[in-house]
């Protein structure tokens, strides 16, 4: 069986959505079907399937655990990307690598959304490993690196990880009061919107680095408030600082990404984050 697109990490939110949107044009390989840490297996499988485009959505995303689990974090976020880049070079395929706003975690503030030309400053193992993955993806002549932020979308049955929206909805049913970080600003992004943009880019030859998120900017505290407002849940929220939250790994204080480079290509619109949230909540209640 062959197809123009190969999606690695197909069991996750973004990978499964890409498979859904691409349909029979894509082969999805979840972690159980291809161990990206196995160099020889990656080369053999891609040589066998010979896709035109490989979209790597696999990632180690346990930001706090990454501070102790350096091996798994760097293997999946960096070394595995090198394996995929080599495999794609061998068959002249395009590699699309998904990256993160966390590459800007080392900055305490910024006056405007980050452009692709702004120098990254990662802090912590997760952010550093993802930036290393970007560099390895770039060793493939036909490559895209797509940085995105705060993804949420449909989860496959039995998924072990969730997303911020689902977590808020669950906690909103269980508790009367929540403490939410209010000094981190970003743009949470609805997976189907990001997937459409990735598909568009992959069909072009405008290779390089792109920022792809929903439009606008919001603090996590205000995002939570909007989730509860749209969902009709009454709950008391307390704004806290990142320091008060006390996570082991650093988070970006400001990681709003400028998407004008992507938009200049004429791809599908990236709606405002509020519209993405409304679309997701309507789907959940349909």
XYZ file of N, CA and C in Angstrom:
858
model
N 0.840 -1.198 0.000
C 0.000 0.000 0.000
C 0.874 1.247 0.000
N 0.586 2.175 -0.885
C 1.318 3.430 -0.941
C 0.317 4.594 -0.987
N 0.798 5.778 -0.660
C -0.016 6.984 -0.693
C 0.927 8.173 -0.772
N 0.444 9.317 -1.269
C 1.326 10.489 -1.391
C 1.834 11.018 -0.056
N 1.037 10.831 1.006
C 1.396 11.382 2.311
C 1.603 10.274 3.333
N 2.617 10.447 4.165
C 2.849 9.560 5.299
C 2.827 10.419 6.556
N 1.969 10.048 7.510
C 1.838 10.807 8.748
C 2.414 9.987 9.880
N 3.490 10.447 10.494
C 4.029 9.787 11.679
C 3.429 10.445 12.922
N 3.304 9.655 13.976
C 2.601 10.162 15.150
C 1.108 10.260 14.902
N 0.584 9.351 14.091
C -0.806 9.444 13.637
C -1.818 9.199 14.739
N -1.377 8.755 15.914
C -2.304 8.543 17.008
C -2.616 9.793 17.812
N -1.886 10.878 17.573
C -2.086 12.101 18.332
C -3.159 12.997 17.729
N -3.393 14.137 18.386
C -4.439 15.050 17.931
C -4.204 15.536 16.508
N -3.013 16.068 16.237
C -2.732 16.629 14.924
C -2.574 15.537 13.878
N -1.865 14.472 14.218
C -1.662 13.396 13.261
C -2.963 12.752 12.837
N -3.852 12.494 13.782
C -5.124 11.860 13.436
C -6.000 12.794 12.617
N -5.927 14.099 12.895
C -6.715 15.057 12.113
C -6.196 15.160 10.685
N -4.880 15.153 10.513
C -4.319 15.154 9.157
C -4.756 13.920 8.385
N -4.754 12.770 9.050
C -5.217 11.546 8.393
C -6.686 11.661 8.000
N -7.484 12.254 8.876
C -8.905 12.412 8.575
C -9.109 13.327 7.372
N -8.391 14.459 7.356
C -8.575 15.411 6.270
C -8.022 14.900 4.944
N -6.920 14.182 4.986
C -6.301 13.694 3.749
C -6.944 12.406 3.237
N -7.607 11.675 4.106
C -8.313 10.464 3.691
C -7.387 9.429 3.078
N -7.774 8.902 1.932
C -7.004 7.829 1.293
C -5.673 8.306 0.726
N -5.457 9.622 0.715
C -4.173 10.145 0.224
C -3.066 9.978 1.253
N -3.416 9.542 2.478
C -2.417 9.446 3.538
C -2.386 8.070 4.171
N -1.188 7.668 4.560
C -0.988 6.501 5.426
C -0.563 7.033 6.783
N -1.278 6.657 7.815
C -0.943 7.092 9.159
C -0.227 5.998 9.926
N 0.897 6.350 10.502
C 1.662 5.391 11.301
C 1.749 5.884 12.739
N 0.954 5.314 13.650
C 1.099 5.651 15.068
C 2.372 5.035 15.621
N 2.693 5.408 16.832
C 3.926 4.950 17.480
C 4.028 3.426 17.511
N 2.859 2.771 17.677
C 2.862 1.313 17.775
C 3.298 0.632 16.479
N 3.192 1.335 15.358
C 3.499 0.731 14.063
C 4.859 1.124 13.508
N 5.454 2.177 14.058
C 6.801 2.561 13.622
C 7.513 3.258 14.768
N 8.601 2.655 15.227
C 9.419 3.226 16.286
C 10.409 4.197 15.650
N 10.151 5.485 15.782
C 10.999 6.476 15.134
C 12.407 6.517 15.705
N 12.603 5.915 16.868
C 13.948 5.838 17.438
C 14.810 4.796 16.741
N 14.176 3.903 15.987
C 14.877 2.823 15.287
C 15.311 3.320 13.910
N 16.548 3.715 13.801
C 17.075 4.310 12.572
C 16.843 3.416 11.355
N 17.227 2.160 11.460
C 17.108 1.241 10.333
C 15.651 1.025 9.953
N 14.781 0.923 10.947
C 13.360 0.698 10.667
C 12.745 1.889 9.947
N 13.129 3.094 10.338
C 12.599 4.299 9.685
C 13.034 4.346 8.223
N 14.321 4.102 7.977
C 14.813 4.125 6.600
C 14.113 3.071 5.754
N 13.947 1.888 6.294
C 13.348 0.794 5.538
C 11.869 1.065 5.231
N 11.144 1.559 6.229
C 9.703 1.758 6.034
C 9.427 2.873 5.031
N 10.154 3.941 5.105
C 9.930 5.043 4.167
C 10.387 4.656 2.768
N 11.459 3.881 2.674
C 11.887 3.394 1.364
C 10.838 2.457 0.764
N 10.184 1.690 1.611
C 9.138 0.778 1.146
C 7.901 1.538 0.675
N 7.460 2.531 1.457
C 6.222 3.247 1.144
C 6.424 4.356 0.108
N 7.598 4.948 0.094
C 7.988 5.982 -0.869
C 6.931 7.077 -1.013
N 6.576 7.743 0.079
C 5.610 8.848 -0.016
C 6.240 10.076 -0.652
N 5.395 10.960 -1.139
C 5.874 12.243 -1.665
C 6.166 13.205 -0.523
N 5.374 13.091 0.561
C 5.503 13.987 1.713
C 5.415 13.170 3.000
N 6.335 13.423 3.923
C 6.269 12.852 5.270
C 5.976 13.999 6.226
N 4.890 13.888 6.990
C 4.543 14.900 7.993
C 4.758 14.277 9.364
N 5.733 14.805 10.087
C 6.076 14.235 11.391
C 5.380 15.002 12.507
N 4.322 14.410 13.039
C 3.617 15.023 14.169
C 3.991 14.353 15.488
N 4.861 13.355 15.443
C 5.281 12.675 16.672
C 6.160 13.604 17.504
N 5.960 13.578 18.805
C 6.781 14.418 19.689
C 6.681 13.929 21.123
N 7.738 14.191 21.861
C 7.717 14.021 23.311
C 7.267 15.365 23.869
N 6.067 15.424 24.451
C 5.478 16.696 24.853
C 5.270 16.843 26.359
N 5.823 15.923 27.145
C 5.694 16.020 28.596
C 6.749 16.999 29.102
N 6.405 18.278 29.044
C 7.373 19.353 29.251
C 8.089 19.245 30.592
N 7.354 18.950 31.646
C 7.979 18.866 32.963
C 8.801 17.591 33.132
N 8.259 16.459 32.694
C 8.993 15.197 32.808
C 10.274 15.206 31.985
N 10.287 16.005 30.927
C 11.472 16.071 30.066
C 12.713 16.507 30.823
N 12.534 17.230 31.915
C 13.684 17.684 32.696
C 14.434 16.523 33.335
N 13.753 15.401 33.539
C 14.387 14.192 34.060
C 14.567 13.123 32.995
N 13.641 13.056 32.049
C 13.676 12.020 31.018
C 14.349 12.546 29.753
N 15.616 12.910 29.886
C 16.333 13.505 28.761
C 16.438 12.549 27.586
N 16.678 11.267 27.860
C 16.854 10.301 26.781
C 15.647 10.208 25.873
N 14.466 9.874 26.404
C 13.277 9.795 25.551
C 12.944 11.114 24.867
N 13.104 12.223 25.591
C 12.791 13.532 25.021
C 13.656 13.832 23.800
N 14.961 13.701 23.929
C 15.872 14.027 22.833
C 15.826 12.989 21.718
N 15.519 11.755 22.060
C 15.419 10.727 21.021
C 14.265 11.023 20.072
N 13.098 11.351 20.628
C 11.921 11.570 19.788
C 11.935 12.954 19.133
N 12.302 13.974 19.884
C 12.213 15.344 19.367
C 13.388 15.756 18.502
N 14.490 15.034 18.584
C 15.670 15.412 17.800
C 16.193 14.247 16.953
N 16.699 13.205 17.589
C 17.325 12.116 16.832
C 16.374 11.512 15.798
N 15.128 11.296 16.175
C 14.164 10.697 15.248
C 13.919 11.587 14.040
N 13.977 12.889 14.252
C 13.800 13.819 13.128
C 14.961 13.672 12.143
N 16.151 13.454 12.686
C 17.293 13.201 11.816
C 17.121 11.943 10.992
N 16.546 10.900 11.590
C 16.270 9.666 10.849
C 15.301 9.935 9.702
N 14.253 10.686 9.983
C 13.257 10.995 8.953
C 13.847 11.863 7.850
N 14.669 12.827 8.231
C 15.295 13.692 7.226
C 16.185 12.881 6.289
N 16.948 11.954 6.853
C 17.800 11.095 6.018
C 16.961 10.242 5.083
N 15.882 9.670 5.614
C 15.008 8.830 4.790
C 14.387 9.632 3.660
N 13.971 10.858 3.945
C 13.362 11.699 2.913
C 14.390 12.121 1.867
N 15.605 12.417 2.297
C 16.653 12.764 1.331
C 16.882 11.629 0.352
N 16.852 10.408 0.848
C 17.145 9.251 -0.002
C 16.128 9.072 -1.125
N 14.874 9.461 -0.881
C 13.846 9.261 -1.926
C 13.352 10.596 -2.482
N 14.051 11.694 -2.141
C 13.700 13.033 -2.631
C 12.285 13.424 -2.220
N 11.906 13.100 -0.999
C 10.582 13.443 -0.479
C 10.659 14.732 0.339
N 9.502 15.314 0.569
C 9.387 16.499 1.425
C 9.160 16.062 2.870
N 9.843 16.713 3.799
C 9.634 16.475 5.218
C 8.987 17.700 5.837
N 7.876 17.483 6.527
C 7.225 18.548 7.295
C 7.396 18.217 8.773
N 8.116 19.056 9.489
C 8.377 18.846 10.910
C 7.564 19.841 11.729
N 6.814 19.354 12.717
C 6.010 20.223 13.562
C 6.831 20.641 14.779
N 6.906 21.941 14.993
C 7.668 22.459 16.132
C 6.770 23.330 17.010
N 7.359 24.161 17.829
C 6.631 24.753 18.944
C 7.025 26.193 19.236
N 6.088 26.923 19.825
C 6.348 28.268 20.325
C 7.353 28.277 21.470
N 7.568 27.128 22.105
C 8.467 27.056 23.262
C 9.907 27.405 22.910
N 10.250 27.463 21.638
C 11.619 27.843 21.285
C 11.911 29.292 21.698
N 10.861 30.057 22.073
C 11.046 31.426 22.540
C 10.908 31.538 24.057
N 11.011 30.425 24.760
C 10.772 30.409 26.200
C 11.808 31.194 26.998
N 12.953 31.468 26.418
C 14.003 32.147 27.159
C 13.834 33.646 27.254
N 12.835 34.193 26.588
C 12.587 35.630 26.643
C 11.538 35.929 27.711
N 11.741 36.992 28.468
C 10.766 37.370 29.495
C 9.666 38.252 28.927
N 9.914 38.923 27.806
C 8.891 39.765 27.192
C 9.257 40.031 25.739
N 8.262 40.494 24.988
C 8.482 40.845 23.590
C 7.338 41.759 23.182
N 7.647 42.787 22.427
C 6.636 43.789 22.128
C 5.680 43.450 21.006
N 5.995 42.420 20.226
C 5.134 42.088 19.091
C 5.290 40.602 18.782
N 4.346 40.023 18.032
C 4.427 38.587 17.739
C 5.750 38.195 17.094
N 6.212 37.006 17.447
C 7.498 36.511 16.964
C 7.429 36.151 15.480
N 8.399 36.634 14.735
C 8.544 36.266 13.322
C 9.528 35.116 13.182
N 9.507 34.495 12.017
C 10.417 33.383 11.751
C 11.873 33.822 11.770
N 12.112 35.106 11.532
C 13.486 35.625 11.503
C 14.007 35.988 12.895
N 13.145 35.978 13.898
C 13.589 36.298 15.253
C 14.406 35.137 15.833
N 15.495 35.430 16.521
C 16.343 34.347 17.049
C 15.655 33.603 18.186
N 15.571 32.290 18.109
C 14.978 31.526 19.207
C 15.892 31.537 20.423
N 15.278 31.312 21.574
C 16.042 31.217 22.817
C 15.364 30.159 23.694
N 15.617 28.891 23.417
C 14.948 27.846 24.194
C 15.517 27.732 25.598
N 14.656 27.363 26.539
C 15.064 27.061 27.906
C 14.358 25.774 28.303
N 15.102 24.847 28.889
C 14.523 23.570 29.262
C 14.742 22.523 28.186
N 14.614 21.266 28.574
C 14.919 20.150 27.680
C 13.930 20.047 26.519
N 12.650 20.238 26.798
C 11.649 20.137 25.731
C 11.921 21.167 24.638
N 12.032 22.429 25.019
C 12.246 23.487 24.037
C 13.560 23.287 23.283
N 14.604 22.925 24.004
C 15.915 22.746 23.363
C 15.907 21.580 22.389
N 15.231 20.493 22.758
C 15.187 19.332 21.869
C 14.364 19.629 20.619
N 13.305 20.415 20.759
C 12.494 20.759 19.591
C 13.267 21.666 18.630
N 14.050 22.588 19.164
C 14.865 23.429 18.284
C 15.918 22.590 17.573
N 16.502 21.630 18.272
C 17.459 20.722 17.627
C 16.774 19.936 16.511
N 15.525 19.529 16.738
C 14.770 18.844 15.695
C 14.554 19.709 14.472
N 14.336 20.999 14.677
C 14.181 21.918 13.547
C 15.448 21.896 12.675
N 16.606 21.963 13.331
C 17.869 21.985 12.586
C 18.078 20.691 11.813
N 17.711 19.574 12.400
C 17.862 18.289 11.717
C 16.886 18.173 10.549
N 15.677 18.685 10.714
C 14.722 18.671 9.597
C 15.256 19.470 8.414
N 15.970 20.538 8.710
C 16.497 21.406 7.657
C 17.610 20.756 6.853
N 18.112 19.601 7.287
C 19.109 18.879 6.485
C 18.458 18.186 5.298
N 17.144 18.145 5.254
C 16.418 17.630 4.092
C 16.152 18.809 3.160
N 16.614 18.763 1.911
C 16.450 19.922 1.017
C 14.999 20.367 0.876
N 14.081 19.409 0.787
C 12.659 19.738 0.683
C 12.057 19.626 2.083
N 12.032 20.723 2.803
C 11.534 20.635 4.181
C 10.687 21.848 4.544
N 9.747 21.615 5.430
C 9.003 22.668 6.115
C 9.149 22.429 7.614
N 9.369 23.486 8.354
C 9.254 23.441 9.807
C 8.090 24.348 10.171
N 7.104 23.785 10.841
C 5.892 24.527 11.195
C 5.813 24.649 12.710
N 6.008 25.862 13.200
C 5.845 26.119 14.635
C 4.382 26.468 14.919
N 3.831 25.859 15.941
C 2.464 26.149 16.330
C 2.385 26.233 17.846
N 1.164 26.353 18.391
C 1.048 26.673 19.814
C -0.256 26.161 20.395
N -0.210 25.576 21.581
C -1.404 25.274 22.359
C -2.460 24.483 21.635
N -2.081 23.409 20.977
C -3.031 22.663 20.152
C -4.114 21.986 20.985
N -5.333 22.031 20.456
C -6.436 21.273 21.031
C -7.355 20.822 19.906
N -7.912 19.625 20.056
C -8.798 19.058 19.047
C -9.326 17.729 19.528
N -9.918 16.993 18.616
C -10.494 15.709 18.976
C -9.399 14.739 19.417
N -9.671 14.003 20.473
C -8.742 13.002 20.976
C -9.229 11.619 20.593
N -8.295 10.756 20.237
C -8.685 9.386 19.908
C -9.149 8.667 21.181
N -10.047 7.698 21.043
C -10.503 6.953 22.220
C -9.321 6.320 22.965
N -9.324 6.463 24.271
C -8.267 5.867 25.083
C -6.980 6.668 25.131
N -6.989 7.891 24.588
C -5.780 8.708 24.604
C -5.330 8.962 26.037
N -4.018 8.882 26.268
C -3.475 9.036 27.610
C -3.233 10.506 27.969
N -3.195 11.363 26.982
C -2.986 12.785 27.230
C -4.194 13.560 26.742
N -4.402 14.730 27.302
C -5.540 15.538 26.908
C -5.092 16.846 26.299
N -5.935 17.864 26.416
C -5.566 19.197 25.997
C -6.177 20.184 26.988
N -5.784 21.430 26.904
C -6.182 22.430 27.888
C -7.703 22.595 27.937
N -8.339 22.610 26.777
C -9.790 22.810 26.754
C -10.501 21.662 27.464
N -10.146 20.443 27.118
C -10.775 19.285 27.760
C -10.520 19.267 29.268
N -9.286 19.630 29.644
C -8.957 19.658 31.068
C -9.807 20.683 31.801
N -9.966 21.874 31.223
C -10.787 22.901 31.851
C -12.239 22.448 31.967
N -12.775 21.838 30.931
C -14.160 21.385 30.974
C -14.352 20.320 32.058
N -13.386 19.426 32.176
C -13.480 18.386 33.206
C -13.403 19.000 34.604
N -12.428 19.890 34.811
C -12.280 20.506 36.125
C -13.465 21.417 36.460
N -14.044 22.017 35.431
C -15.202 22.870 35.650
C -16.410 22.100 36.151
N -16.463 20.816 35.833
C -17.545 19.971 36.332
C -17.248 19.444 37.738
N -15.950 19.378 38.068
C -15.545 18.763 39.329
C -15.340 19.762 40.470
N -15.062 21.025 40.146
C -14.674 21.994 41.166
C -15.488 23.279 41.051
N -15.450 24.059 42.111
C -16.129 25.355 42.139
C -15.164 26.503 41.884
N -13.854 26.218 41.986
C -12.852 27.282 41.903
C -11.572 26.735 41.301
N -10.942 27.524 40.433
C -9.690 27.112 39.804
C -8.684 28.258 39.835
N -7.405 27.906 39.944
C -6.307 28.875 39.871
C -5.641 28.715 38.510
N -5.586 29.790 37.719
C -5.076 29.729 36.350
C -3.971 30.767 36.163
N -2.905 30.356 35.502
C -1.779 31.255 35.243
C -2.216 32.423 34.356
N -1.843 33.636 34.769
C -2.287 34.834 34.056
C -1.139 35.681 33.512
N 0.099 35.188 33.572
C 1.216 35.978 33.058
C 1.937 35.281 31.901
N 1.217 34.407 31.211
C 1.740 33.795 29.985
C 0.751 34.084 28.858
N 1.260 34.643 27.774
C 0.389 35.009 26.656
C 0.787 34.241 25.398
N -0.205 33.700 24.722
C 0.068 32.889 23.525
C -1.188 32.886 22.641
N -1.258 31.931 21.710
C -2.437 31.778 20.862
C -2.806 30.308 20.776
N -3.702 29.821 21.621
C -4.158 28.430 21.506
C -4.762 28.203 20.123
N -4.496 27.037 19.553
C -4.856 26.809 18.152
C -5.644 25.516 17.975
N -6.709 25.629 17.190
C -7.602 24.509 16.932
C -6.998 23.621 15.854
N -6.855 22.357 16.154
C -6.112 21.422 15.308
C -6.592 21.392 13.851
N -7.895 21.318 13.547
C -8.292 21.286 12.138
C -7.824 22.499 11.337
N -7.783 23.675 11.968
C -7.299 24.867 11.269
C -5.807 24.739 10.960
N -5.042 24.262 11.924
C -3.600 24.075 11.721
C -3.352 22.998 10.664
N -4.121 21.919 10.705
C -3.949 20.828 9.745
C -4.191 21.306 8.317
N -5.212 22.129 8.115
C -5.478 22.647 6.766
C -4.298 23.461 6.262
N -3.720 24.264 7.145
C -2.570 25.081 6.751
C -1.367 24.215 6.408
N -1.152 23.165 7.174
C -0.031 22.256 6.899
C -0.214 21.574 5.543
N -1.411 21.114 5.265
C -1.693 20.492 3.972
C -1.403 21.457 2.832
N -1.822 22.701 2.998
C -1.565 23.709 1.972
C -0.067 23.894 1.739
N 0.685 24.073 2.820
C 2.127 24.269 2.685
C 2.781 23.073 2.002
N 2.393 21.869 2.414
C 3.031 20.658 1.900
C 2.811 20.486 0.408
N 1.777 21.110 -0.131
C 1.487 21.004 -1.564
C 2.253 22.039 -2.376
N 3.004 22.914 -1.703
C 3.795 23.929 -2.399
C 5.269 23.544 -2.394
N 6.067 24.395 -3.004
C 7.518 24.236 -2.939
C 8.152 25.438 -2.228
N 7.354 26.108 -1.409
C 7.831 27.286 -0.671
C 8.461 26.835 0.642
N 9.518 26.057 0.527
C 10.110 25.388 1.685
C 10.661 26.378 2.705
N 10.714 25.914 3.958
C 11.304 26.743 4.993
C 10.521 26.704 6.290
N 10.714 27.728 7.099
C 10.146 27.828 8.444
C 8.904 28.701 8.430
N 7.827 28.219 9.067
C 6.570 28.973 9.117
C 5.964 28.913 10.511
N 5.307 30.004 10.883
C 4.505 30.043 12.092
C 3.042 29.886 11.706
N 2.361 28.942 12.341
C 0.965 28.652 12.005
C 0.176 28.484 13.304
N -0.650 29.463 13.607
C -1.545 29.398 14.761
C -2.850 30.088 14.393
N -3.852 29.941 15.241
C -5.025 30.796 15.100
C -4.609 32.248 15.313
N -5.508 33.169 14.980
C -5.198 34.593 15.084
C -5.494 35.113 16.481
N -4.839 36.233 16.816
C -5.072 36.867 18.096
C -4.119 36.390 19.171
N -4.339 36.854 20.388
C -3.480 36.501 21.518
C -4.325 36.503 22.782
N -3.945 35.679 23.750
C -4.719 35.569 24.972
C -3.856 34.997 26.094
N -4.137 35.414 27.315
C -3.513 34.789 28.478
C -4.246 33.483 28.793
N -3.555 32.527 29.383
C -4.210 31.264 29.725
C -5.407 31.504 30.643
N -5.297 32.459 31.560
C -6.406 32.786 32.455
C -7.637 33.208 31.649
N -7.448 34.090 30.684
C -8.569 34.579 29.879
C -9.088 33.507 28.927
N -8.192 32.632 28.480
C -8.636 31.518 27.644
C -9.554 30.608 28.446
N -9.166 30.314 29.679
C -10.009 29.488 30.534
C -11.361 30.152 30.760
N -11.346 31.463 31.011
C -12.596 32.179 31.235
C -13.505 32.098 30.007
N -12.920 32.189 28.821
C -13.716 32.109 27.596
C -14.248 30.697 27.369
N -13.464 29.690 27.715
C -13.941 28.304 27.630
C -15.200 28.136 28.472
N -15.139 28.595 29.708
C -16.286 28.435 30.612
C -17.466 29.290 30.163
N -17.188 30.483 29.640
C -18.274 31.340 29.158
C -19.012 30.676 27.998
N -18.236 30.192 26.999
C -18.868 29.571 25.838
C -19.565 28.260 26.202
N -19.016 27.546 27.175
C -19.602 26.261 27.578
C -20.746 26.427 28.575
N -20.980 27.666 29.055
C -22.056 27.899 30.000
C -21.791 27.323 31.373
N -20.534 27.315 31.795
C -20.151 26.780 33.104
C -19.820 27.932 34.040
N -20.443 27.959 35.198
C -20.184 28.998 36.192
C -19.131 28.492 37.173
N -18.015 29.210 37.256
C -16.924 28.793 38.136
C -16.110 30.018 38.529
N -15.543 30.010 39.712
C -14.702 31.111 40.167
C -13.259 30.855 39.744
N -12.643 31.871 39.130
C -11.262 31.755 38.679
C -10.380 32.716 39.455
N -9.196 32.234 39.844
C -8.199 33.065 40.512
C -6.970 33.152 39.616
N -6.531 34.369 39.322
C -5.338 34.576 38.506
C -4.093 34.393 39.362
N -3.155 33.562 38.885
C -1.895 33.351 39.594
C -0.729 33.560 38.635
N 0.468 33.668 39.180
C 1.671 33.840 38.369
C 2.282 32.479 38.026
N 3.165 32.501 37.063
C 3.903 31.288 36.712
C 4.688 30.773 37.916
N 5.288 31.687 38.667
C 6.057 31.294 39.849
C 5.166 30.614 40.882
N 3.950 31.121 41.051
C 3.016 30.516 41.995
C 2.586 29.126 41.534
N 2.459 28.948 40.240
C 2.077 27.640 39.709
C 3.158 26.604 39.996
N 4.428 27.028 39.834
C 5.546 26.203 40.272
C 5.855 24.981 39.424
N 5.682 25.079 38.117
C 6.011 23.944 37.244
C 7.520 23.729 37.208
N 7.981 22.461 37.101
C 9.422 22.193 37.072
C 10.142 22.806 35.870
N 9.479 22.839 34.715
C 10.111 23.342 33.493
C 9.632 24.751 33.168
N 10.494 25.574 32.583
C 10.096 26.946 32.230
C 9.056 26.964 31.107
N 8.202 27.981 31.145
C 7.211 28.220 30.101
C 7.466 29.573 29.452
N 7.072 29.740 28.198
C 7.236 31.057 27.565
C 6.307 32.087 28.205
N 6.842 33.258 28.525
C 6.002 34.336 29.040
C 5.184 34.964 27.914
N 5.781 35.054 26.740
C 5.095 35.612 25.569
C 5.505 34.793 24.351
N 4.557 34.071 23.790
C 4.910 33.242 22.629
C 3.856 33.355 21.528
N 3.346 34.563 21.339
C 2.446 34.822 20.216
C 3.282 34.812 18.940
N 2.825 34.059 17.949
C 3.595 33.886 16.714
C 2.981 34.691 15.574
N 3.813 35.362 14.824
C 3.392 36.121 13.646
C 3.207 35.158 12.478
N 2.020 35.116 11.910
C 1.709 34.163 10.824
C 1.666 34.826 9.457
N 2.195 36.038 9.334
C 2.070 36.771 8.072
C 2.828 36.101 6.929
N 3.918 35.406 7.231
C 4.662 34.720 6.168
C 3.796 33.630 5.545
N 3.120 32.859 6.384
C 2.201 31.844 5.871
C 1.055 32.498 5.105
N 0.443 33.530 5.680
C -0.721 34.161 5.059
C -0.386 34.750 3.695
N 0.851 35.217 3.519
C 1.260 35.811 2.243
C 1.223 34.809 1.100
N 1.258 33.517 1.422
C 1.188 32.492 0.380
C -0.238 32.258 -0.103
N -1.231 32.801 0.602
C -2.619 32.643 0.181
C -3.267 31.351 0.642
N -2.785 30.795 1.734
C -3.348 29.544 2.233
C -4.668 29.744 2.945
N -5.280 28.654 3.405
C -6.541 28.747 4.138
C -6.420 29.700 5.329
N -7.491 30.432 5.586
C -7.500 31.409 6.669
C -7.236 30.743 8.008
N -6.547 31.485 8.869
C -6.337 31.063 10.248
C -7.266 31.910 11.112
N -8.443 31.391 11.487
C -9.434 32.202 12.209
C -8.950 32.630 13.584
N -9.665 33.597 14.162
C -9.394 34.046 15.515
C -9.540 32.873 16.486
N -8.769 32.910 17.571
C -8.780 31.802 18.531
C -10.162 31.574 19.134
N -10.958 32.641 19.278
C -12.309 32.481 19.822
C -13.188 31.665 18.879
N -13.023 31.890 17.587
C -13.798 31.140 16.601
C -13.392 29.674 16.606
N -12.096 29.412 16.761
C -11.640 28.030 16.842
C -12.230 27.322 18.050
N -12.255 28.006 19.174
C -12.834 27.430 20.388
C -14.319 27.146 20.196
N -15.037 28.075 19.604
C -16.472 27.878 19.383
C -16.728 26.683 18.473
N -15.899 26.536 17.451
C -16.062 25.412 16.529
C -15.820 24.082 17.255
N -14.820 24.051 18.101
C -14.516 22.828 18.837
C -15.620 22.481 19.827
N -16.095 23.459 20.564
C -17.137 23.188 21.552
C -18.433 22.761 20.872
N -18.733 23.339 19.704
C -19.941 22.924 18.973
C -19.819 21.477 18.521
N -18.632 21.073 18.119
C -18.410 19.690 17.690
C -18.562 18.731 18.875
N -18.069 19.143 20.033
C -18.151 18.280 21.214
C -19.593 18.048 21.666
N -20.448 19.036 21.444
C -21.827 18.929 21.920
C -22.797 18.480 20.838
N -22.288 18.305 19.622
C -23.188 17.924 18.505
C -23.728 16.500 18.697
